[in-house]
mmCIF file of C-alpha atoms in Angstrom:
data_model
loop_
_atom_site.group_PDB
_atom_site.id
_atom_site.type_symbol
_atom_site.label_atom_id
_atom_site.label_comp_id
_atom_site.label_asym_id
_atom_site.label_seq_id
_atom_site.Cartn_x
_atom_site.Cartn_y
_atom_site.Cartn_z
ATOM 1 C CA MET P 1 21.002 111.152 147.101
ATOM 2 C CA THR P 2 20.014 112.617 143.752
ATOM 3 C CA LYS P 3 18.580 109.493 142.147
ATOM 4 C CA ARG P 4 14.793 109.564 142.039
ATOM 5 C CA LEU P 5 12.294 106.877 141.216
ATOM 6 C CA TYR P 6 10.356 107.076 137.965
ATOM 7 C CA THR P 7 8.059 104.890 135.937
ATOM 8 C CA LYS P 8 9.590 103.838 132.632
ATOM 9 C CA THR P 9 7.389 106.187 130.618
ATOM 10 C CA ALA P 10 7.911 109.198 132.859
ATOM 11 C CA LEU P 11 11.646 108.520 133.014
ATOM 12 C CA PHE P 12 12.212 108.715 129.303
ATOM 13 C CA LEU P 13 9.972 111.720 128.806
ATOM 14 C CA LEU P 14 12.163 113.396 131.422
ATOM 15 C CA LEU P 15 15.399 112.244 129.801
ATOM 16 C CA LEU P 16 14.357 113.533 126.403
ATOM 17 C CA THR P 17 13.461 116.887 127.960
ATOM 18 C CA ILE P 18 16.849 117.069 129.683
ATOM 19 C CA ILE P 19 18.658 116.360 126.413
ATOM 20 C CA VAL P 20 16.867 119.145 124.536
ATOM 21 C CA PHE P 21 16.851 121.895 127.140
ATOM 22 C CA SER P 22 20.337 121.356 128.522
ATOM 23 C CA ARG P 23 21.690 121.866 125.005
ATOM 24 C CA LEU P 24 19.718 125.065 124.549
ATOM 25 C CA SER P 25 19.880 126.731 127.933
ATOM 26 C CA SER P 26 23.333 126.073 129.390
ATOM 27 C CA VAL P 27 26.190 128.560 129.190
ATOM 28 C CA PHE P 28 28.997 126.398 127.920
ATOM 29 C CA ALA P 29 32.702 126.749 128.599
ATOM 30 C CA ALA P 30 34.768 128.304 125.842
ATOM 31 C CA GLU P 31 36.924 125.171 125.678
ATOM 32 C CA TRP P 32 35.513 121.652 125.627
ATOM 33 C CA ARG P 33 36.606 118.227 124.482
ATOM 34 C CA ARG P 34 34.701 115.993 122.115
ATOM 35 C CA VAL P 35 35.146 112.256 122.564
ATOM 36 C CA ASN P 36 33.952 110.307 119.522
ATOM 37 C CA VAL P 37 32.188 107.073 120.409
ATOM 38 C CA LEU P 38 31.376 103.874 118.566
ATOM 39 C CA VAL P 39 28.277 102.389 120.196
ATOM 40 C CA ALA P 40 27.519 98.669 120.092
ATOM 41 C CA TYR P 41 24.476 96.798 121.407
ATOM 42 C CA ASP P 42 23.708 93.099 121.594
ATOM 43 C CA GLU P 43 20.581 91.007 121.124
ATOM 44 C CA GLU P 44 19.641 91.210 124.802
ATOM 45 C CA TRP P 45 19.798 95.012 124.660
ATOM 46 C CA GLU P 46 17.619 95.006 121.531
ATOM 47 C CA SER P 47 15.029 92.860 123.282
ATOM 48 C CA THR P 48 15.019 95.023 126.412
ATOM 49 C CA ALA P 49 14.726 98.249 124.414
ATOM 50 C CA PHE P 50 11.674 96.966 122.558
ATOM 51 C CA TRP P 51 9.804 95.017 125.240
ATOM 52 C CA SER P 52 10.531 97.242 128.250
ATOM 53 C CA TYR P 53 10.507 100.695 126.639
ATOM 54 C CA GLY P 54 9.032 100.436 123.154
ATOM 55 C CA TYR P 55 12.254 101.832 121.623
ATOM 56 C CA ASP P 56 14.658 100.459 119.089
ATOM 57 C CA ALA P 57 18.109 99.624 120.412
ATOM 58 C CA LYS P 58 19.785 102.737 118.988
ATOM 59 C CA THR P 59 17.250 105.109 120.508
ATOM 60 C CA LEU P 60 17.573 103.639 123.994
ATOM 61 C CA ALA P 61 21.383 103.706 123.782
ATOM 62 C CA HIS P 62 21.364 107.292 122.493
ATOM 63 C CA ILE P 63 19.150 108.501 125.350
ATOM 64 C CA ILE P 64 21.407 106.913 127.971
ATOM 65 C CA ILE P 65 24.587 108.289 126.377
ATOM 66 C CA SER P 66 23.127 111.765 125.899
ATOM 67 C CA CYS P 67 22.056 112.108 129.523
ATOM 68 C CA THR P 68 25.433 110.869 130.773
ATOM 69 C CA SER P 69 27.303 113.104 128.335
ATOM 70 C CA ASP P 70 25.382 116.149 129.573
ATOM 71 C CA ILE P 71 26.622 115.513 133.115
ATOM 72 C CA PHE P 72 30.238 115.203 131.941
ATOM 73 C CA TYR P 73 29.903 118.251 129.734
ATOM 74 C CA THR P 74 28.419 120.605 132.302
ATOM 75 C CA THR P 75 30.939 119.416 134.927
ATOM 76 C CA PHE P 76 34.160 118.928 132.943
ATOM 77 C CA GLY P 77 33.546 120.136 129.392
ATOM 78 C CA ILE P 78 33.748 116.537 128.108
ATOM 79 C CA ASP P 79 31.204 115.617 125.420
ATOM 80 C CA PHE P 80 30.733 111.972 124.451
ATOM 81 C CA CYS P 81 29.475 111.994 120.862
ATOM 82 C CA PRO P 82 27.987 108.816 119.338
ATOM 83 C CA ILE P 83 29.284 108.688 115.773
ATOM 84 C CA CYS P 84 27.953 105.304 114.659
ATOM 85 C CA TYR P 85 26.041 102.334 116.022
ATOM 86 C CA THR P 86 26.568 98.647 115.395
ATOM 87 C CA PHE P 87 25.305 95.250 116.567
ATOM 88 C CA TRP P 88 27.413 92.679 118.372
ATOM 89 C CA ASP P 89 26.205 89.122 118.911
ATOM 90 C CA SER P 90 27.301 88.452 122.483
ATOM 91 C CA TYR P 91 28.138 84.959 123.654
ATOM 92 C CA ASP P 92 25.677 83.377 126.041
ATOM 93 C CA TYR P 93 27.326 82.904 129.435
ATOM 94 C CA PRO P 94 30.806 84.270 128.669
ATOM 95 C CA ALA P 95 33.587 82.859 130.832
ATOM 96 C CA SER P 96 34.661 86.220 132.248
ATOM 97 C CA LYS P 97 34.235 89.977 131.916
ATOM 98 C CA ASP P 98 37.431 90.090 129.869
ATOM 99 C CA VAL P 99 36.140 87.452 127.459
ATOM 100 C CA MET P 100 32.973 89.500 127.047
ATOM 101 C CA MET P 101 34.937 92.689 126.422
ATOM 102 C CA ASP P 102 37.289 90.967 123.991
ATOM 103 C CA GLU P 103 34.288 89.690 122.041
ATOM 104 C CA ALA P 104 32.781 93.173 121.775
ATOM 105 C CA ILE P 105 36.120 94.496 120.532
ATOM 106 C CA ALA P 106 36.561 91.667 118.009
ATOM 107 C CA GLU P 107 33.045 91.947 116.592
ATOM 108 C CA THR P 108 33.272 95.714 116.129
ATOM 109 C CA ASP P 109 36.925 95.722 114.987
ATOM 110 C CA PHE P 110 37.415 98.547 117.473
ATOM 111 C CA THR P 111 40.726 100.158 118.245
ATOM 112 C CA THR P 112 41.041 103.626 119.679
ATOM 113 C CA GLY P 113 42.089 105.941 116.869
ATOM 114 C CA MET P 114 40.252 103.978 114.170
ATOM 115 C CA ARG P 115 38.405 106.029 111.567
ATOM 116 C CA ILE P 116 34.770 105.802 110.551
ATOM 117 C CA GLY P 117 34.073 108.164 107.698
ATOM 118 C CA TYR P 118 35.476 111.573 108.611
ATOM 119 C CA TYR P 119 35.780 110.790 112.311
ATOM 120 C CA GLU P 120 38.511 109.355 114.502
ATOM 121 C CA ILE P 121 36.912 107.108 117.111
ATOM 122 C CA ASP P 122 38.187 107.297 120.674
ATOM 123 C CA VAL P 123 35.988 105.043 122.790
ATOM 124 C CA LEU P 124 33.763 101.974 122.403
ATOM 125 C CA ILE P 125 30.623 101.745 124.546
ATOM 126 C CA ALA P 126 29.052 98.283 124.369
ATOM 127 C CA PHE P 127 25.562 97.851 125.815
ATOM 128 C CA THR P 128 24.102 94.531 126.905
ATOM 129 C CA ASN P 129 21.394 93.086 129.085
ATOM 130 C CA GLN P 130 23.385 89.957 129.751
ATOM 131 C CA GLU P 131 25.161 89.344 133.029
ATOM 132 C CA ILE P 132 28.783 90.482 133.011
ATOM 133 C CA PRO P 133 30.799 87.858 134.916
ATOM 134 C CA TYR P 134 32.858 89.039 137.848
ATOM 135 C CA PRO P 135 34.786 86.976 140.416
ATOM 136 C CA GLY P 136 32.204 85.715 142.876
ATOM 137 C CA GLY P 137 29.220 86.877 140.828
ATOM 138 C CA TYR P 138 28.309 89.512 138.281
ATOM 139 C CA CYS P 139 28.915 93.239 137.827
ATOM 140 C CA TYR P 140 26.910 96.102 136.374
ATOM 141 C CA GLY P 141 29.680 97.350 134.106
ATOM 142 C CA TYR P 142 33.333 97.000 133.221
ATOM 143 C CA SER P 143 35.914 99.279 131.608
ATOM 144 C CA ASP P 144 39.485 99.259 130.351
ATOM 145 C CA SER P 145 41.185 102.642 130.552
ATOM 146 C CA GLU P 146 44.009 101.610 128.230
ATOM 147 C CA LEU P 147 41.812 100.225 125.470
ATOM 148 C CA GLY P 148 39.092 102.853 125.810
ATOM 149 C CA VAL P 149 36.327 100.259 126.078
ATOM 150 C CA VAL P 150 33.294 100.277 128.358
ATOM 151 C CA LEU P 151 30.767 97.483 128.913
ATOM 152 C CA VAL P 152 27.413 98.513 130.388
ATOM 153 C CA ARG P 153 24.577 96.250 131.430
ATOM 154 C CA HIS P 154 21.001 97.527 131.467
ATOM 155 C CA SER P 155 20.186 98.160 135.139
ATOM 156 C CA TYR P 156 16.778 98.863 136.681
ATOM 157 C CA PRO P 157 17.006 97.723 140.320
ATOM 158 C CA ASN P 158 13.847 97.395 142.395
ATOM 159 C CA GLY P 159 13.522 100.394 144.636
ATOM 160 C CA VAL P 160 15.800 102.553 142.487
ATOM 161 C CA GLY P 161 14.523 102.561 138.924
ATOM 162 C CA GLN P 162 16.556 103.293 135.815
ATOM 163 C CA ALA P 163 20.255 103.205 136.690
ATOM 164 C CA THR P 164 21.923 102.324 133.394
ATOM 165 C CA ASP P 165 23.058 105.938 133.075
ATOM 166 C CA ASN P 166 24.706 105.669 136.514
ATOM 167 C CA VAL P 167 26.598 102.581 135.375
ATOM 168 C CA LEU P 168 27.765 104.346 132.225
ATOM 169 C CA GLN P 169 28.828 107.435 134.206
ATOM 170 C CA HIS P 170 30.749 105.228 136.649
ATOM 171 C CA GLU P 171 32.587 103.285 133.936
ATOM 172 C CA LEU P 172 33.423 106.334 131.814
ATOM 173 C CA SER P 173 34.827 107.983 134.951
ATOM 174 C CA HIS P 174 37.312 105.111 135.221
ATOM 175 C CA LEU P 175 38.680 106.137 131.804
ATOM 176 C CA TYR P 176 39.773 109.378 133.485
ATOM 177 C CA GLY P 177 41.407 107.711 136.471
ATOM 178 C CA ALA P 178 38.556 107.934 138.977
ATOM 179 C CA PRO P 179 38.992 105.075 141.465
ATOM 180 C CA GLU P 180 36.480 102.585 142.776
ATOM 181 C CA GLU P 181 35.332 103.883 146.165
ATOM 182 C CA GLY P 182 33.989 101.883 149.084
ATOM 183 C CA ILE P 183 33.066 104.349 151.801
ATOM 184 C CA ALA P 184 29.842 104.269 153.806
ATOM 185 C CA GLY P 185 27.780 107.396 153.262
ATOM 186 C CA LEU P 186 29.951 108.837 150.468
ATOM 187 C CA ASP P 187 27.659 110.494 147.912
ATOM 188 C CA CYS P 188 29.634 109.555 144.821
ATOM 189 C CA VAL P 189 28.839 107.693 141.609
ATOM 190 C CA MET P 190 32.134 105.817 142.072
ATOM 191 C CA ASN P 191 31.091 104.453 145.480
ATOM 192 C CA ALA P 192 30.368 100.726 145.464
ATOM 193 C CA PHE P 193 29.545 100.618 149.187
ATOM 194 C CA PRO P 194 26.037 99.199 149.779
ATOM 195 C CA TYR P 195 23.256 101.752 150.150
ATOM 196 C CA ASP P 196 20.264 100.537 152.147
ATOM 197 C CA LEU P 197 16.938 101.089 150.412
ATOM 198 C CA PRO P 198 13.587 101.268 152.210
ATOM 199 C CA PHE P 199 11.931 97.951 153.048
ATOM 200 C CA PRO P 200 11.499 95.610 151.211
ATOM 201 C CA TRP P 201 14.143 96.487 148.617
ATOM 202 C CA GLY P 202 17.378 95.588 150.427
ATOM 203 C CA SER P 203 20.525 97.375 149.256
ATOM 204 C CA VAL P 204 22.331 98.365 146.053
ATOM 205 C CA PRO P 205 25.734 99.930 145.380
ATOM 206 C CA THR P 206 25.634 103.632 146.245
ATOM 207 C CA ALA P 207 26.771 104.346 142.663
ATOM 208 C CA LEU P 208 23.305 103.384 141.412
ATOM 209 C CA THR P 209 21.591 106.028 143.544
ATOM 210 C CA THR P 210 23.511 109.224 142.724
ATOM 211 C CA THR P 211 25.000 111.107 139.785
ATOM 212 C CA ASN P 212 27.327 113.154 141.993
ATOM 213 C CA TRP P 213 31.105 112.825 142.173
ATOM 214 C CA CYS P 214 32.957 113.301 145.446
ATOM 215 C CA GLU P 215 35.635 116.005 145.668
ATOM 216 C CA GLY P 216 38.442 113.515 145.101
ATOM 217 C CA CYS P 217 36.889 112.085 141.944
ATOM 218 C CA LEU P 218 36.064 115.560 140.649
ATOM 219 C CA ALA P 219 39.707 116.535 141.040
ATOM 220 C CA THR P 220 40.991 113.336 139.402
ATOM 221 C CA ILE P 221 38.730 113.508 136.357
ATOM 222 C CA GLY P 222 39.362 117.242 136.038
ATOM 223 C CA ALA P 223 43.102 116.627 135.948
ATOM 224 C CA ASN P 224 42.724 114.017 133.203
ATOM 225 C CA VAL P 225 40.273 115.613 130.781
ATOM 226 C CA ASP P 226 42.886 115.366 128.022
ATOM 227 C CA ASN P 227 42.971 111.553 128.218
ATOM 228 C CA TRP P 228 40.520 111.177 125.330
ATOM 229 C CA GLY P 229 39.246 113.126 122.366
ATOM 230 C CA ARG P 230 40.104 116.503 120.972
ATOM 231 C CA LEU P 231 39.205 120.136 121.519
ATOM 232 C CA GLY P 232 35.728 120.888 120.219
ATOM 233 C CA SER P 233 34.723 123.668 117.884
ATOM 234 C CA GLY P 234 31.696 125.916 118.201
ATOM 235 C CA GLY P 235 29.882 126.567 121.447
ATOM 236 C CA GLY P 236 31.695 129.142 123.558
ATOM 237 C CA SER P 237 30.125 131.647 125.869
ATOM 238 C CA GLY P 238 26.388 131.216 125.606
ATOM 239 C CA GLY P 239 26.755 129.099 122.477
ATOM 240 C CA ILE P 240 25.273 125.753 121.530
ATOM 241 C CA HIS P 241 27.383 122.714 120.708
ATOM 242 C CA MET P 242 26.025 119.565 119.136
ATOM 243 C CA CYS P 243 27.520 116.163 118.358
ATOM 244 C CA PRO P 244 27.945 115.229 114.699
ATOM 245 C CA TYR P 245 25.565 112.299 115.282
ATOM 246 C CA SER P 246 23.934 110.994 112.113
ATOM 247 C CA GLY P 247 22.478 107.727 113.382
ATOM 248 C CA ASP P 248 24.466 105.821 110.771
ATOM 249 C CA GLU P 249 25.014 102.115 111.122
ATOM 250 C CA TYR P 250 28.592 100.866 111.129
ATOM 251 C CA LYS P 251 29.344 97.503 109.510
#
């Protein structure tokens, strides 16, 4: 497994380093796709960002998205670019995951293809630290591949450490047709099969312990890279590409 355990401080120093140096040192493909993202965060995410990490909500969200986007970009040439950030006031104890997603959509007025300034928005990523209801319990994230919406709950399981980026990677992969896997021992971020941690931590879904995709998921996502976004400009052989992120607030 590729997931390692970090303290909160060491983790985010590492993540910031990855963001900077991967942009500067990688040899990028001549053709890549930019997916413009509207990012929303709720009051629970704001509280977690401040009290657990000492960040504002936008900064924490941007770090998670940037690290996940780097993995998609180096693997598939897909770059998730945060265009704007906004707040959504999530219901306490929503009735279902769909109710929670519908609320995020309603409060942000999101539809895929909407415009914010000069940019056409493709995908909504909504961050929370509230439980996302799921039949029989709760889930770490939820996505709708038709609407282009992803819900992600802050996740830091005992014995694993920061795994919110894994959740985001898993849910974004669903937008490209990657299926939910359930296979013992499969090293894949789509694998929900329990992975046993050392005593006394119990088990977590395998997806929270790895950033790898299995061969089947690699092939599926690779075949569907055109699902979202548009061809990027700049970059190329040995070049540097950057998102048009301004940090602007939306609404």
